[in-house]
PDB file of C-alpha atoms in Angstrom:
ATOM      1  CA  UNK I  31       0.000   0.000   0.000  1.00 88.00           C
ATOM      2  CA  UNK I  32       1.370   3.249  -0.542  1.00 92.00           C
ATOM      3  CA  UNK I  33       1.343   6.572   1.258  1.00 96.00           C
ATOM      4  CA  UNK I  34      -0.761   9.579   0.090  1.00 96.00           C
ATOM      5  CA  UNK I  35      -0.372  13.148   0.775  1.00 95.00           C
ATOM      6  CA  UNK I  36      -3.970  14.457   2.245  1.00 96.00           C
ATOM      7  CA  UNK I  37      -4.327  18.539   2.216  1.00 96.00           C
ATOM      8  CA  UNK I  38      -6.201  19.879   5.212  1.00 96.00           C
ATOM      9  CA  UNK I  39      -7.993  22.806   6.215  1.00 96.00           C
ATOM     10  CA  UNK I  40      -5.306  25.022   7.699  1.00 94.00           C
ATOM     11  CA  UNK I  41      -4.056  24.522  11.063  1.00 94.00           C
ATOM     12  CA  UNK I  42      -6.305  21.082  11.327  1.00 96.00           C
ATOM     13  CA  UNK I  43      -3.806  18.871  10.939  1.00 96.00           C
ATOM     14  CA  UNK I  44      -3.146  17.116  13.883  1.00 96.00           C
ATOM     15  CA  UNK I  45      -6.933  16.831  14.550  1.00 97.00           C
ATOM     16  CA  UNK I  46      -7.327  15.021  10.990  1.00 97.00           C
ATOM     17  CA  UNK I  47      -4.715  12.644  11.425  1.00 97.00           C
ATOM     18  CA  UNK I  48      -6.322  11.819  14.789  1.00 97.00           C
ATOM     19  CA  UNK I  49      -9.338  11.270  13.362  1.00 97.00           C
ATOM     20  CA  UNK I  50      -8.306   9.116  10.684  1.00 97.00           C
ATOM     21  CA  UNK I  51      -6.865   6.819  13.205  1.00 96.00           C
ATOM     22  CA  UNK I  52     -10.178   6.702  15.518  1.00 96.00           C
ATOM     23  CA  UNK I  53     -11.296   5.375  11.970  1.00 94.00           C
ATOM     24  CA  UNK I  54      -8.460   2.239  11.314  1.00 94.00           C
ATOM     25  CA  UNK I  55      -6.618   4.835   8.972  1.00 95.00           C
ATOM     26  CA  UNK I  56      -2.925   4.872   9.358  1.00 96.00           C
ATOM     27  CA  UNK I  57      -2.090   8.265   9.435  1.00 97.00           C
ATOM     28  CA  UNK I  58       1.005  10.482   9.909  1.00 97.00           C
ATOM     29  CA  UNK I  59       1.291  13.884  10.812  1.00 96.00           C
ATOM     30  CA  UNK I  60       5.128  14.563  11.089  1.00 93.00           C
ATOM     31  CA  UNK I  61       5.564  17.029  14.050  1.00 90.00           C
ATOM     32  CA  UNK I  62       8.587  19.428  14.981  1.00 86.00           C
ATOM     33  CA  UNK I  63       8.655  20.522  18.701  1.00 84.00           C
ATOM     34  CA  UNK I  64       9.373  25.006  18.373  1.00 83.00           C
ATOM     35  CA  UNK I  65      10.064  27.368  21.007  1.00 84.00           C
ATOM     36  CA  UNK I  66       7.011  29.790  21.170  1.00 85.00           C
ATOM     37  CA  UNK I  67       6.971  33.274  22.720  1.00 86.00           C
ATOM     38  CA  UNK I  68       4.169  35.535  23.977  1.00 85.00           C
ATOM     39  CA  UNK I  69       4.326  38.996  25.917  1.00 86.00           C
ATOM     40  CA  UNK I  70       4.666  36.636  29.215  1.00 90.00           C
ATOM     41  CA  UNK I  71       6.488  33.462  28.744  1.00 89.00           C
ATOM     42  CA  UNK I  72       8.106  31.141  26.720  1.00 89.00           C
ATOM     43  CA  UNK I  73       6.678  27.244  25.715  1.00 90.00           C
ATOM     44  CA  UNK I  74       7.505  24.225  23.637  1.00 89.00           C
ATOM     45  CA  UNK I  75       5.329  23.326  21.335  1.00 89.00           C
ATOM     46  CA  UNK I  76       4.355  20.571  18.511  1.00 90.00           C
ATOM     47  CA  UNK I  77       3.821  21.920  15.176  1.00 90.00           C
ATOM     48  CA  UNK I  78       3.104  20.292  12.171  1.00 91.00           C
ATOM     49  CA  UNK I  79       6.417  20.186   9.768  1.00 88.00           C
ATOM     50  CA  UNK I  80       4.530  20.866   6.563  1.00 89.00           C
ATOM     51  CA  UNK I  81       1.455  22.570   7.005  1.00 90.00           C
ATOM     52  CA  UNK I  82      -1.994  21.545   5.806  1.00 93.00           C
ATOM     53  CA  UNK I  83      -0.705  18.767   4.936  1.00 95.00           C
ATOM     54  CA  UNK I  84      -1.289  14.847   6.102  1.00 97.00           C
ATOM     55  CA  UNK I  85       0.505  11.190   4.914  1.00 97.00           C
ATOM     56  CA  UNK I  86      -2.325   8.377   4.847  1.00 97.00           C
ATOM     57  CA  UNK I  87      -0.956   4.758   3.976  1.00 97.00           C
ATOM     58  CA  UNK I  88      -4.163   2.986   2.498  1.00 94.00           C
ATOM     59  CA  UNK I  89      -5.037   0.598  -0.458  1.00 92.00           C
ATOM     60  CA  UNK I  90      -6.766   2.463  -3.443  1.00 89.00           C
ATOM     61  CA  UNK I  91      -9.985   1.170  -2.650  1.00 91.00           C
ATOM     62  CA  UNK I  92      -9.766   2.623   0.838  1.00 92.00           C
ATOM     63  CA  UNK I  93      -9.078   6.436  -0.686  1.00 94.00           C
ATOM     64  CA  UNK I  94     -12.408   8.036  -0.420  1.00 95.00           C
ATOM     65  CA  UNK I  95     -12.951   6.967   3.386  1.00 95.00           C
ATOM     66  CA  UNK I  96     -10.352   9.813   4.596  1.00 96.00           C
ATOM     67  CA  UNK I  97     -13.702  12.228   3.546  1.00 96.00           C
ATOM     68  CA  UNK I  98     -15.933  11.200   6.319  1.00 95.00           C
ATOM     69  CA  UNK I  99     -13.026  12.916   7.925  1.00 96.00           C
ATOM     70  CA  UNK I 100     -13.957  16.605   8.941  1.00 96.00           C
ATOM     71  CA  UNK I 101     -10.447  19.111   8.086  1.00 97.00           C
ATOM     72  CA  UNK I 102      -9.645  16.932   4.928  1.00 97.00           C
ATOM     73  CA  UNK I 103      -9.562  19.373   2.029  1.00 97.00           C
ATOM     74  CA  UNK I 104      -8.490  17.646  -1.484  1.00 96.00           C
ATOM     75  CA  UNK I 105      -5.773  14.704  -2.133  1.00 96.00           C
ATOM     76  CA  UNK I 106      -2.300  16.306  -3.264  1.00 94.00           C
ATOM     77  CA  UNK I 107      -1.931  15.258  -7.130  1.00 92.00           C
ATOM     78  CA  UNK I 108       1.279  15.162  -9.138  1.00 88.00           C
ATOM     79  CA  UNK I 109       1.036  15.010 -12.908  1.00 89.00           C
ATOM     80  CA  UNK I 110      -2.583  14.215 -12.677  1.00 92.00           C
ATOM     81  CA  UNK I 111      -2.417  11.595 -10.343  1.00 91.00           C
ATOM     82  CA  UNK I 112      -2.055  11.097  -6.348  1.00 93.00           C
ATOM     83  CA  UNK I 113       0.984  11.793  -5.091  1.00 92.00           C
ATOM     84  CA  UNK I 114       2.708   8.815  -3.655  1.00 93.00           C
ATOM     85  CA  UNK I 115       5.377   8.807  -1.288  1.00 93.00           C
ATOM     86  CA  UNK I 116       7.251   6.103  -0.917  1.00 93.00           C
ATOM     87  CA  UNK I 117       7.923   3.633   2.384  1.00 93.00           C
ATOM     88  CA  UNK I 118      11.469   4.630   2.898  1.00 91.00           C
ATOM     89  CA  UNK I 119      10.644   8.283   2.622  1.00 92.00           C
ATOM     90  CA  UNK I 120       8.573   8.441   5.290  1.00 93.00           C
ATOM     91  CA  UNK I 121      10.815   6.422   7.349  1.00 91.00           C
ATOM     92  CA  UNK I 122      13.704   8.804   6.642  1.00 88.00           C
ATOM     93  CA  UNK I 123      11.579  11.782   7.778  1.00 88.00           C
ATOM     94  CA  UNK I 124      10.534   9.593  11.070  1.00 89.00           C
ATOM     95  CA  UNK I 125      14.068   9.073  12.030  1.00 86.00           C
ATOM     96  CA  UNK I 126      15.254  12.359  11.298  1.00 82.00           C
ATOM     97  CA  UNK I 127      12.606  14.432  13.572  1.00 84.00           C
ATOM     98  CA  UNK I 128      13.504  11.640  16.319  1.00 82.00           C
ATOM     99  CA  UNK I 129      16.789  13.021  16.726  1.00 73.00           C
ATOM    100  CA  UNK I 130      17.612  15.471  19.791  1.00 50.00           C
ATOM    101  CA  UNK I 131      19.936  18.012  16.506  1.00 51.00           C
ATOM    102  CA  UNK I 132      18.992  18.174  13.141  1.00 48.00           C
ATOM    103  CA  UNK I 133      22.270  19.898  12.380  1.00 45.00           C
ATOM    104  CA  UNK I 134      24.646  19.061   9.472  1.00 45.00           C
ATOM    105  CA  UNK I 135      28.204  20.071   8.728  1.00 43.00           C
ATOM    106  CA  UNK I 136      28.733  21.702   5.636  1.00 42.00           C
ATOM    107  CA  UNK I 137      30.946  24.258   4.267  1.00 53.00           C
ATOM    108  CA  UNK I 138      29.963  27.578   2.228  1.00 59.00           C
ATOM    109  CA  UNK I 139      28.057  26.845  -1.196  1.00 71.00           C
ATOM    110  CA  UNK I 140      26.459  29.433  -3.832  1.00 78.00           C
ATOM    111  CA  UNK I 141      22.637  28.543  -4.832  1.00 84.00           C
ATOM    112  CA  UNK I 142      22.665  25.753  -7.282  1.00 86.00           C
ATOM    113  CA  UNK I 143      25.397  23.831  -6.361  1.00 85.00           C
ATOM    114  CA  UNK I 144      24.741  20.296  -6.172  1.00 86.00           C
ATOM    115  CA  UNK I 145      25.874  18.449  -2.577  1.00 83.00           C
ATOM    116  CA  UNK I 146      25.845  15.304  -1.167  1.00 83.00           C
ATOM    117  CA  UNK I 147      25.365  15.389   2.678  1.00 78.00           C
ATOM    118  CA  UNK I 148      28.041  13.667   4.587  1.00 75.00           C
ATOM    119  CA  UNK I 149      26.602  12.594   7.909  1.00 72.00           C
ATOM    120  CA  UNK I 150      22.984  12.851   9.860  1.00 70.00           C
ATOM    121  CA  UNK I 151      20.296  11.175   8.844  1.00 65.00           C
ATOM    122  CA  UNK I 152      20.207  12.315   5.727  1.00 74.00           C
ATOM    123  CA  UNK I 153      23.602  11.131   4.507  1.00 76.00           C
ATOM    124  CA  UNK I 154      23.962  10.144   1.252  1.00 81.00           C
ATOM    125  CA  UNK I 155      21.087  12.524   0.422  1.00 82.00           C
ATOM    126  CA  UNK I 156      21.904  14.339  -2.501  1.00 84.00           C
ATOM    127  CA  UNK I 157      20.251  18.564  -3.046  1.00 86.00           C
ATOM    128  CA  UNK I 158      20.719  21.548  -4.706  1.00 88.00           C
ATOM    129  CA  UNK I 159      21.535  24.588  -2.257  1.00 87.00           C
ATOM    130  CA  UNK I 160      18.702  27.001  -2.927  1.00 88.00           C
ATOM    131  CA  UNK I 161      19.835  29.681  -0.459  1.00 85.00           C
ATOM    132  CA  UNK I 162      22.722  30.246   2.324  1.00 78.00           C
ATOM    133  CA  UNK I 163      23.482  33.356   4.598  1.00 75.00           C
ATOM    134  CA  UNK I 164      24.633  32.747   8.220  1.00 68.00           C
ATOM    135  CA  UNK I 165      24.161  30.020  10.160  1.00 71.00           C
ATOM    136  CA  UNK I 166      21.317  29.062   7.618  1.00 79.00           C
ATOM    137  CA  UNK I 167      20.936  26.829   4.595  1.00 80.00           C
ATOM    138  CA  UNK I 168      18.065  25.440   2.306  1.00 84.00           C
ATOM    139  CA  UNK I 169      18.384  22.711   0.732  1.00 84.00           C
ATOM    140  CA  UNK I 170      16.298  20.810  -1.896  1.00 86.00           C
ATOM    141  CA  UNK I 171      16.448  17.428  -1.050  1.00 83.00           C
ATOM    142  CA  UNK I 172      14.954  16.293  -4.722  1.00 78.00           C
ATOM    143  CA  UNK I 173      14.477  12.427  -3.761  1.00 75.00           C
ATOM    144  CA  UNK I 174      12.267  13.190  -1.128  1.00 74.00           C
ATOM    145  CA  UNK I 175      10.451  16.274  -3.233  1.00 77.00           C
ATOM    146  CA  UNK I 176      11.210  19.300   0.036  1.00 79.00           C
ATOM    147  CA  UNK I 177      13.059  21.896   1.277  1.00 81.00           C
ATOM    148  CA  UNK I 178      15.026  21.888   4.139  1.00 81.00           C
ATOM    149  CA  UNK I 179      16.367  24.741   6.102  1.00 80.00           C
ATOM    150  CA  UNK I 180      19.205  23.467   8.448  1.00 77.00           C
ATOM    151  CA  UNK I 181      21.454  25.363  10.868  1.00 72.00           C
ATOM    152  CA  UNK I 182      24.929  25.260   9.383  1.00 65.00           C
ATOM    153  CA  UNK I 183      28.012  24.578  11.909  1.00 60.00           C
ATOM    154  CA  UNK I 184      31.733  25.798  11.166  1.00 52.00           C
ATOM    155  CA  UNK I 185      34.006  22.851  11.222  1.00 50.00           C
TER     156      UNK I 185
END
């Protein structure tokens, strides 16, 4: 069975993959935990790491029972079919946002050059550097079809 990317109603997406589970659906929302700030305090908080949208692993039958879902908008489509995402890709993304730093070495690159990353969990990973100033990078990571921003360390 393959996974399939679900777009939600904004800011729903943790409720929809909960949902979809209540119903037998194996769902994934990937999550990153972010500081948050208001006028008083400071808190840790989960936040979905692509917004709006949701991974469902189901047959093709199954597809139109994520609708009895409330929050689920549309199925994502790629060259006029469903986008699938493969097994390993989601399994890359789990172990990545399990680790405690999601920062990789690298040393100064203009936009467009083509790397290979070196170590983390996405070593052997190749991208095209899209932007870099400071301590930040993005990176197209085309084999998994996003773009990463990562903190860049000197060394």
């Amino acid at each position: 069975m393959p996974w399939y990317v679900l777009y939600t109603k904004p800011r729903n997406e943790k409720k929809v993959a909960l949902s979809l589970q209540e119903l037998g659906i194996t769902a994934y929302c990937p999550l990153q935990t972010v500081v948050k700030q208001w006028s008083d305090r400071k808190k840790k908080v989960q936040e979905p790491l692509f917004s709006s949208y949701v991974f469902v692993h189901l047959s093709e039958q199954q597809r139109d029972l994520v609708f009895q879902v409330a929050g689920v908008v549309r199925y994502l489509f790629w060259l006029g079919k469903p986008a699938v995402v493969r097994d390993e890709e989601i399994e890359t993304l789990k172990a990545w946002l399990e680790t405690t730093s999601h920062m990789v070495s690298v040393a100064r690159y203009e936009p467009g050059t083509r790397i290979t990353l070196t170590e983390g969990y996405f070593k052997g990973q190749s991208g095209v550097v899209k932007t870099h100033s400071g301590t930040k990078m993005q990176l197209v990571l085309e084999s998994l079809g996003v773009l990463v921003t990562m903190e860049v360390r000197k060394g």
